[in-house]
N, CA, C and O of each residue as an XYZ file, in Angstrom:
644
protein
N     139.274    113.015    145.447
C     140.427    113.650    146.049
C     141.715    113.072    145.492
O     142.613    113.818    145.099
N     141.816    111.726    145.454
C     143.032    111.091    144.954
C     143.261    111.431    143.483
O     144.395    111.656    143.060
N     142.188    111.468    142.717
C     142.311    111.801    141.307
C     142.819    113.222    141.131
O     143.655    113.473    140.263
N     142.337    114.143    141.926
C     142.789    115.524    141.795
C     144.247    115.674    142.235
O     144.978    116.471    141.646
N     144.694    114.926    143.260
C     146.102    114.954    143.658
C     146.991    114.364    142.570
O     148.070    114.885    142.288
N     146.530    113.277    141.965
C     147.283    112.670    140.871
C     147.377    113.633    139.701
O     148.450    113.805    139.124
N     146.293    114.247    139.353
C     146.275    115.209    138.249
C     147.197    116.394    138.553
O     147.969    116.825    137.696
N     147.110    116.911    139.777
C     147.974    118.012    140.192
C     149.437    117.614    140.095
O     150.262    118.381    139.598
N     149.760    116.415    140.570
C     151.139    115.936    140.529
C     151.635    115.817    139.088
O     152.736    116.264    138.766
N     150.831    115.220    138.237
C     151.250    115.008    136.848
C     151.348    116.307    136.048
O     152.079    116.367    135.059
N     150.629    117.333    136.460
C     150.674    118.611    135.749
C     151.631    119.620    136.382
O     151.696    120.776    135.964
N     152.359    119.174    137.377
C     153.369    120.026    138.008
C     154.622    119.995    137.138
O     154.968    118.943    136.601
N     155.308    121.131    136.990
C     156.541    121.156    136.197
C     157.562    120.128    136.692
O     157.599    119.804    137.878
N     158.376    119.627    135.787
C     159.275    118.487    136.046
C     160.219    118.698    137.230
O     160.377    117.794    138.051
N     160.840    119.852    137.335
C     161.804    120.070    138.416
C     161.091    120.102    139.767
O     161.557    119.494    140.731
N     159.971    120.803    139.837
C     159.201    120.851    141.080
C     158.696    119.465    141.442
O     158.754    119.068    142.606
N     158.204    118.729    140.464
C     157.713    117.369    140.700
C     158.845    116.472    141.214
O     158.641    115.680    142.134
N     160.028    116.597    140.623
C     161.187    115.817    141.064
C     161.599    116.171    142.488
O     161.919    115.296    143.293
N     161.585    117.467    142.782
C     161.953    117.929    144.119
C     160.969    117.417    145.166
O     161.379    116.909    146.210
N     159.674    117.549    144.891
C     158.650    117.089    145.823
C     158.743    115.575    146.010
O     158.616    115.079    147.129
N     158.962    114.851    144.936
C     159.101    113.396    145.019
C     160.284    113.021    145.898
O     160.170    112.140    146.750
N     161.421    113.684    145.698
C     162.612    113.413    146.509
C     162.349    113.716    147.980
O     162.775    112.959    148.852
N     161.655    114.812    148.265
C     161.330    115.167    149.651
C     160.449    114.108    150.298
O     160.690    113.708    151.437
N     159.434    113.657    149.581
C     158.519    112.657    150.128
C     159.254    111.336    150.364
O     159.075    110.718    151.413
N     160.073    110.895    149.413
C     160.805    109.634    149.568
C     161.824    109.711    150.699
O     161.970    108.764    151.471
N     162.523    110.825    150.799
C     163.497    111.003    151.874
C     162.802    111.006    153.230
O     163.271    110.376    154.177
N     161.691    111.712    153.316
C     160.938    111.761    154.565
C     160.427    110.374    154.931
O     160.488    109.979    156.096
N     159.927    109.636    153.955
C     159.429    108.281    154.220
C     160.553    107.382    154.725
O     160.338    106.574    155.629
N     161.742    107.511    154.156
C     162.888    106.712    154.605
C     163.290    107.075    156.026
O     163.599    106.193    156.827
N     163.288    108.363    156.346
C     163.661    108.816    157.688
C     162.620    108.358    158.703
O     162.982    107.882    159.779
N     161.346    108.490    158.385
C     160.289    108.070    159.304
C     160.387    106.571    159.551
O     160.186    106.112    160.675
N     160.689    105.815    158.519
C     160.845    104.371    158.663
C     161.990    104.056    159.622
O     161.862    103.171    160.468
N     163.138    104.793    159.496
C     164.282    104.570    160.382
C     163.938    104.984    161.812
O     164.286    104.273    162.755
N     163.239    106.158    161.995
C     162.851    106.572    163.364
C     161.999    105.503    163.990
O     162.210    105.124    165.142
N     160.999    104.996    163.211
C     160.084    103.961    163.678
C     160.858    102.705    164.057
O     160.586    102.097    165.092
N     161.819    102.314    163.225
C     162.557    101.069    163.413
C     163.297    101.049    164.748
O     163.152    100.098    165.517
N     164.074    102.068    165.030
C     164.894    102.046    166.236
C     164.063    102.263    167.493
O     164.413    101.750    168.556
N     162.999    102.993    167.393
C     162.081    103.142    168.520
C     161.458    101.784    168.840
O     161.377    101.386    170.002
N     161.028    101.096    167.820
C     160.416     99.782    168.014
C     161.426     98.778    168.565
O     161.104     97.991    169.456
N     162.655     98.808    168.029
C     163.683     97.888    168.519
C     163.994     98.130    169.993
O     164.219     97.182    170.746
N     164.008     99.396    170.406
C     164.219     99.699    171.822
C     163.079     99.159    172.676
O     163.307     98.507    173.695
N     161.852     99.434    172.251
C     160.701     99.018    173.053
C     160.563     97.504    173.114
O     160.173     96.959    174.146
N     160.877     96.823    172.024
C     160.770     95.365    172.010
C     162.002     94.685    172.587
O     161.958     93.502    172.925
N     163.098     95.423    172.702
C     164.345     94.866    173.214
C     164.543     95.170    174.682
O     163.918     94.555    175.546
N     165.417     96.123    174.961
C     165.809     96.400    176.345
C     164.678     97.006    177.186
O     164.773     97.012    178.413
N     163.625     97.509    176.566
C     162.504     98.051    177.341
C     161.291     97.123    177.328
O     160.186     97.534    177.682
N     161.498     95.878    176.920
C     160.397     94.909    176.904
C     159.831     94.756    178.318
O     160.580     94.554    179.274
N     158.535     94.853    178.440
C     157.832     94.772    179.721
C     158.305     95.843    180.705
O     158.190     95.676    181.919
N     158.837     96.948    180.168
C     159.270     98.081    180.992
C     158.734     99.369    180.357
O     159.483    100.315    180.114
N     157.447     99.386    180.099
C     156.816    100.514    179.413
C     157.024    101.822    180.157
O     157.293    102.850    179.535
N     156.906    101.800    181.467
C     157.085    103.031    182.249
C     158.504    103.578    182.094
O     158.694    104.791    182.011
N     159.493    102.696    182.055
C     160.875    103.146    181.866
C     161.075    103.753    180.479
O     161.836    104.705    180.308
N     160.384    103.190    179.498
C     160.492    103.725    178.132
C     159.825    105.096    178.054
O     160.351    106.007    177.415
N     158.682    105.244    178.695
C     158.020    106.549    178.744
C     158.911    107.551    179.470
O     158.979    108.717    179.082
N     159.593    107.104    180.518
C     160.503    107.985    181.250
C     161.650    108.445    180.343
O     162.057    109.605    180.407
N     162.172    107.551    179.505
C     163.198    107.959    178.534
C     162.663    109.078    177.648
O     163.365    110.056    177.395
N     161.432    108.943    177.176
C     160.820    109.976    176.343
C     160.715    111.301    177.102
O     161.054    112.358    176.570
N     160.244    111.234    178.347
C     160.087    112.455    179.143
C     161.439    113.081    179.466
O     161.613    114.292    179.325
N     162.386    112.272    179.893
C     163.737    112.757    180.199
C     164.340    113.430    178.968
O     164.859    114.544    179.048
N     164.265    112.741    177.835
C     164.815    113.285    176.599
C     164.129    114.557    176.161
O     164.788    115.521    175.771
N     162.817    114.570    176.221
C     162.068    115.754    175.804
C     162.379    116.978    176.646
O     162.563    118.076    176.121
N     162.436    116.782    177.955
C     162.725    117.910    178.851
C     164.150    118.404    178.651
O     164.382    119.606    178.522
N     165.109    117.475    178.625
C     166.509    117.890    178.473
C     166.756    118.546    177.117
O     167.498    119.524    177.032
N     166.137    118.014    176.049
C     166.285    118.639    174.724
C     165.711    120.041    174.697
O     166.295    120.951    174.107
N     164.565    120.213    175.337
C     163.941    121.535    175.370
C     164.837    122.534    176.095
O     165.013    123.662    175.636
N     165.395    122.122    177.212
C     166.290    123.001    177.966
C     167.550    123.311    177.162
O     167.941    124.472    177.041
N     168.183    122.280    176.616
C     169.411    122.496    175.845
C     169.138    123.242    174.546
O     169.995    123.978    174.059
N     167.955    123.055    173.988
C     167.579    123.755    172.759
C     167.640    125.261    172.904
O     167.955    125.970    171.948
N     167.342    125.751    174.090
C     167.424    127.190    174.362
C     168.866    127.670    174.210
O     169.106    128.747    173.665
N     169.826    126.878    174.689
C     171.228    127.283    174.660
C     171.859    127.203    173.270
O     172.836    127.898    172.992
N     171.304    126.357    172.398
C     171.843    126.261    171.034
C     170.940    126.960    170.033
O     171.096    126.808    168.822
N     169.987    127.733    170.560
C     169.092    128.539    169.740
C     168.323    127.701    168.714
O     168.213    128.069    167.544
N     167.798    126.573    169.180
C     167.001    125.695    168.333
C     165.593    125.617    168.890
O     165.400    125.296    170.063
N     164.624    125.905    168.063
C     163.233    125.849    168.488
C     162.608    124.521    168.068
O     161.902    123.885    168.850
N     162.870    124.109    166.833
C     162.301    122.861    166.314
C     163.280    121.725    166.574
O     164.356    121.673    165.977
N     162.907    120.829    167.456
C     163.798    119.744    167.859
C     163.292    118.378    167.395
O     163.621    117.348    167.984
N     162.488    118.386    166.334
C     161.884    117.150    165.848
C     162.893    116.084    165.487
O     162.634    114.904    165.725
N     164.028    116.446    164.926
C     165.035    115.464    164.534
C     165.905    115.042    165.716
O     166.529    113.982    165.675
N     165.953    115.855    166.760
C     166.769    115.499    167.926
C     166.247    114.255    168.622
O     167.028    113.432    169.100
N     164.944    114.116    168.680
C     164.355    112.994    169.406
C     164.721    111.641    168.786
O     165.182    110.753    169.503
N     164.529    111.461    167.472
C     164.954    110.178    166.902
C     166.464    109.970    166.998
O     166.924    108.835    167.118
N     167.238    111.054    166.947
C     168.692    110.915    167.116
C     169.013    110.368    168.499
O     169.916    109.546    168.652
N     168.278    110.822    169.502
C     168.465    110.321    170.852
C     168.134    108.828    170.926
O     168.891    108.050    171.506
N     167.006    108.434    170.340
C     166.605    107.029    170.368
C     167.617    106.148    169.640
O     167.971    105.071    170.120
N     168.077    106.611    168.485
C     169.081    105.850    167.727
C     170.358    105.718    168.545
O     170.978    104.654    168.568
N     170.755    106.803    169.220
C     171.981    106.755    170.015
C     171.854    105.730    171.147
O     172.746    104.903    171.334
N     170.758    105.780    171.895
C     170.571    104.839    173.004
C     170.551    103.412    172.472
O     171.189    102.528    173.045
N     169.823    103.180    171.379
C     169.778    101.833    170.801
C     171.170    101.387    170.365
O     171.565    100.249    170.620
N     171.907    102.266    169.717
C     173.231    101.896    169.207
C     174.210    101.588    170.328
O     175.076    100.727    170.170
N     174.088    102.277    171.460
C     174.988    102.009    172.591
C     174.621    100.711    173.297
O     175.480    100.058    173.888
N     173.365    100.343    173.237
C     172.948     99.090    173.864
C     173.106     97.890    172.933
O     172.970     96.744    173.363
N     173.392     98.152    171.659
C     173.603     97.097    170.666
C     174.837     97.439    169.829
O     174.737     97.495    168.603
N     175.989     97.668    170.447
C     177.128     98.257    169.746
C     177.740     97.412    168.634
O     178.295     97.969    167.687
N     177.657     96.111    168.717
C     178.315     95.286    167.698
C     177.369     94.742    166.640
O     177.793     94.014    165.743
N     176.100     95.088    166.737
C     175.159     94.638    165.703
C     175.521     95.286    164.366
O     175.814     96.480    164.305
N     175.499     94.497    163.312
C     175.824     95.010    161.976
C     174.660     95.812    161.414
O     173.507     95.384    161.472
N     174.977     96.981    160.871
C     173.999     97.873    160.260
C     174.327     97.978    158.785
O     175.490     98.108    158.403
N     173.300     97.921    157.964
C     173.460     98.144    156.523
C     172.846     99.496    156.217
O     171.627     99.663    156.246
N     173.704    100.453    155.925
C     173.299    101.848    155.771
C     173.191    102.193    154.301
O     174.148    102.018    153.546
N     172.024    102.687    153.886
C     171.743    103.092    152.512
C     171.959    101.976    151.501
O     172.143    102.233    150.311
N     171.938    100.746    151.976
C     172.022     99.613    151.079
C     173.411     99.263    150.576
O     173.565     98.258    149.882
N     174.438    100.060    150.902
C     175.768     99.727    150.392
C     176.888     99.849    151.422
O     178.022     99.459    151.142
N     176.594    100.374    152.592
C     177.607    100.484    153.643
C     177.216     99.574    154.802
O     176.039     99.459    155.143
N     178.206     98.935    155.396
C     177.947     98.058    156.522
C     178.945     98.402    157.633
O     180.145     98.523    157.387
N     178.431     98.556    158.854
C     179.292     98.868    159.992
C     178.574     98.497    161.281
O     177.393     98.150    161.265
N     179.290     98.570    162.396
C     178.694     98.270    163.691
C     177.738     99.381    164.121
O     177.921    100.549    163.775
N     176.724     98.996    164.874
C     175.678     99.930    165.297
C     176.220    101.108    166.096
O     175.630    102.188    166.064
N     177.331    100.926    166.813
C     177.846    102.038    167.634
C     178.218    103.252    166.801
O     178.322    104.358    167.332
N     178.423    103.057    165.486
C     178.776    104.168    164.604
C     177.563    104.787    163.895
O     177.701    105.794    163.201
N     176.381    104.189    164.067
C     175.192    104.651    163.359
C     174.856    106.116    163.611
O     174.600    106.837    162.646
N     174.841    106.600    164.856
C     174.508    108.021    165.052
C     175.447    108.955    164.286
O     175.022    109.984    163.761
N     176.719    108.586    164.228
C     177.689    109.433    163.530
C     177.531    109.309    162.017
O     177.789    110.263    161.282
N     177.108    108.137    161.553
C     176.800    107.986    160.133
C     175.618    108.857    159.728
O     175.600    109.427    158.637
N     174.631    108.954    160.615
C     173.472    109.808    160.338
C     173.852    111.289    160.359
O     173.304    112.081    159.593
N     174.794    111.665    161.241
C     175.292    113.044    161.248
C     175.994    113.332    159.922
O     175.788    114.387    159.321
N     176.817    112.400    159.471
C     177.495    112.567    158.181
C     176.507    112.674    157.038
O     176.706    113.464    156.115
N     175.448    111.887    157.089
C     174.423    111.934    156.056
C     173.733    113.296    156.051
O     173.451    113.847    154.987
N     173.459    113.839    157.239
C     172.874    115.183    157.330
C     173.800    116.221    156.710
O     173.351    117.124    156.004
N     175.094    116.086    156.981
C     176.064    117.009    156.381
C     176.052    116.924    154.859
O     176.088    117.941    154.166
N     175.999    115.684    154.346
C     175.962    115.497    152.892
C     174.730    116.134    152.265
O     174.779    116.630    151.139
N     173.625    116.117    153.004
C     172.389    116.717    152.503
C     172.358    118.226    152.694
O     171.425    118.894    152.250
N     173.382    118.762    153.357
C     173.451    120.197    153.582
C     172.595    120.674    154.745
O     172.301    121.865    154.853
N     172.197    119.761    155.609
C     171.382    120.131    156.769
C     172.266    120.529    157.942
O     173.436    120.153    158.011
N     171.698    121.284    158.850
C     172.399    121.619    160.078
C     172.484    120.367    160.939
O     171.507    119.629    161.070
N     173.650    120.130    161.524
C     173.809    118.944    162.365
C     173.583    119.258    163.844
O     173.705    118.373    164.691
N     173.258    120.497    164.152
C     173.063    120.887    165.554
C     171.978    120.042    166.202
O     172.157    119.580    167.329
N     170.862    119.827    165.521
C     169.769    119.046    166.127
C     170.164    117.582    166.282
O     169.772    116.937    167.254
N     170.935    117.049    165.336
C     171.413    115.669    165.455
C     172.360    115.532    166.640
O     172.251    114.594    167.429
N     173.286    116.472    166.756
C     174.259    116.442    167.859
C     173.538    116.604    169.196
O     173.903    115.959    170.179
N     172.523    117.455    169.238
C     171.749    117.642    170.460
C     171.103    116.321    170.883
O     171.126    115.969    172.062
N     170.533    115.598    169.934
C     169.944    114.295    170.240
C     170.978    113.306    170.746
O     170.706    112.525    171.658
N     172.172    113.338    170.150
C     173.250    112.452    170.589
C     173.688    112.810    172.006
O     173.906    111.920    172.828
N     173.818    114.096    172.297
C     174.217    114.532    173.643
C     173.182    114.076    174.675
O     173.548    113.563    175.732
N     171.912    114.257    174.377
C     170.861    113.846    175.307
C     170.836    112.320    175.435
O     170.685    111.795    176.538
N     170.981    111.611    174.320
C     171.037    110.150    174.364
C     172.216    109.655    175.177
O     172.098    108.702    175.947
N     173.361    110.313    174.998
C     174.544    109.906    175.760
C     174.345    110.188    177.256
O     174.745    109.387    178.101
N     173.733    111.317    177.570
C     173.461    111.640    178.978
C     172.598    110.560    179.606
O     172.892    110.086    180.703
N     171.525    110.166    178.909
C     170.649    109.103    179.423
C     171.430    107.800    179.565
O     171.377    107.150    180.609
N     172.155    107.419    178.513
C     172.917    106.164    178.531
C     173.928    106.154    179.678
O     174.064    105.156    180.384
N     174.627    107.262    179.856
C     175.632    107.338    180.915
C     174.987    107.209    182.294
O     175.453    106.442    183.137
N     173.917    107.960    182.516
C     173.264    107.935    183.828
C     172.556    106.609    184.107
O     172.455    106.190    185.260
N     172.071    105.957    183.067
C     171.298    104.731    183.231
C     172.160    103.467    183.181
O     171.926    102.527    183.940
N     173.157    103.441    182.289
C     173.896    102.204    182.041
C     175.348    102.222    182.517
O     175.881    101.178    182.895
N     175.988    103.372    182.507
C     177.412    103.431    182.829
C     177.643    103.753    184.304
O     178.272    102.974    185.021
N     177.146    104.876    184.747
C     177.404    105.342    186.115
C     177.029    104.318    187.187
O     177.825    104.101    188.100
N     175.859    103.679    187.123
C     175.511    102.720    188.187
C     176.460    101.527    188.256
O     176.539    100.870    189.294
N     177.177    101.234    187.181
C     178.079    100.074    187.150
C     179.529    100.431    187.460
O     180.400     99.563    187.411
N     179.798    101.680    187.775
C     181.145    102.112    188.157
C     181.359    101.838    189.645
O     180.402    101.812    190.419
N     182.630    101.631    190.048
C     182.887    101.480    191.487
C     182.395    102.729    192.227
O     182.784    103.848    191.893
N     181.566    102.538    193.201
C     181.007    103.653    193.954
C     179.910    104.398    193.221
O     179.380    105.384    193.733
N     179.558    103.933    192.016
C     178.513    104.582    191.234
C     177.137    104.280    191.796
O     176.954    103.350    192.580
N     176.197    105.068    191.386
C     174.823    104.834    191.831
C     173.859    105.214    190.723
O     174.208    105.929    189.783
N     172.663    104.728    190.854
C     171.625    104.986    189.855
C     170.946    106.320    190.184
O     170.285    106.456    191.213
N     171.122    107.293    189.295
C     170.534    108.613    189.518
C     169.153    108.757    188.891
O     168.330    109.537    189.371
N     168.893    108.004    187.813
C     167.598    108.086    187.146
C     166.667    107.013    187.705
O     166.997    105.827    187.715
N     165.530    107.441    188.158
C     164.516    106.517    188.661
C     163.183    106.876    188.009
O     162.750    108.028    188.030
N     162.555    105.874    187.438
C     161.248    106.100    186.826
C     160.232    106.398    187.922
O     160.082    105.616    188.861
N     159.534    107.527    187.805
C     158.542    107.870    188.843
C     157.447    106.808    188.924
O     157.028    106.257    187.906
N     156.997    106.533    190.127
C     155.956    105.542    190.379
C     154.677    105.850    189.609
O     153.947    104.936    189.227
N     154.403    107.132    189.379
C     153.172    107.520    188.693
C     153.100    106.962    187.272
O     152.012    106.786    186.724
N     154.247    106.689    186.689
C     154.281    106.132    185.342
C     154.030    104.630    185.381
O     154.020    103.979    184.337
C-alpha cells in the first residue's frame, strides 16, 4: 500500500503534487495547533476538572450549531478549535506566542492573528468569527460575569457529567 501511494505521488504532475503537498502540510500544522491549545486548556485551567471541560465542549457545540443556522454555515469544523483557542488566549492573555516562526505577540491577540491568517489564505472568516463569538460567550459567562458586582454564575456543569 505504501509503495503504491509513493509511486502515485511521484507520478503525479508537478503542480498537482505541489498543491497536495501544501494542503497536507497546512492541515498538519493546523491540526497540531488545534491539538496544542486543547491540551493546554485541559492540562491548565481544566486540570482535574474533566466534567467542566466536557461541558465547554457541549456548550460550544450546541451554541455553534444554533448560531451556524443564522450565518448559513453547515460545516463548523474550524469554529470549534477557534473557540478553544479563544478561551485559552483569554485565560492566558500575556503569554508570548510565536506565530509562524517569525511573529511574536501576546496570546490575547492569537485568535485575531488566526483570523488574519485565514484572510491571507483566502478562506472565509465566518467560521473563525463564529468560534470566537462562542468562545467569548463562554468566557464571559464563566469568568467575567460571576466576578462583577452583583454578578452570578450562570453556567453550571450538569451533575451527570
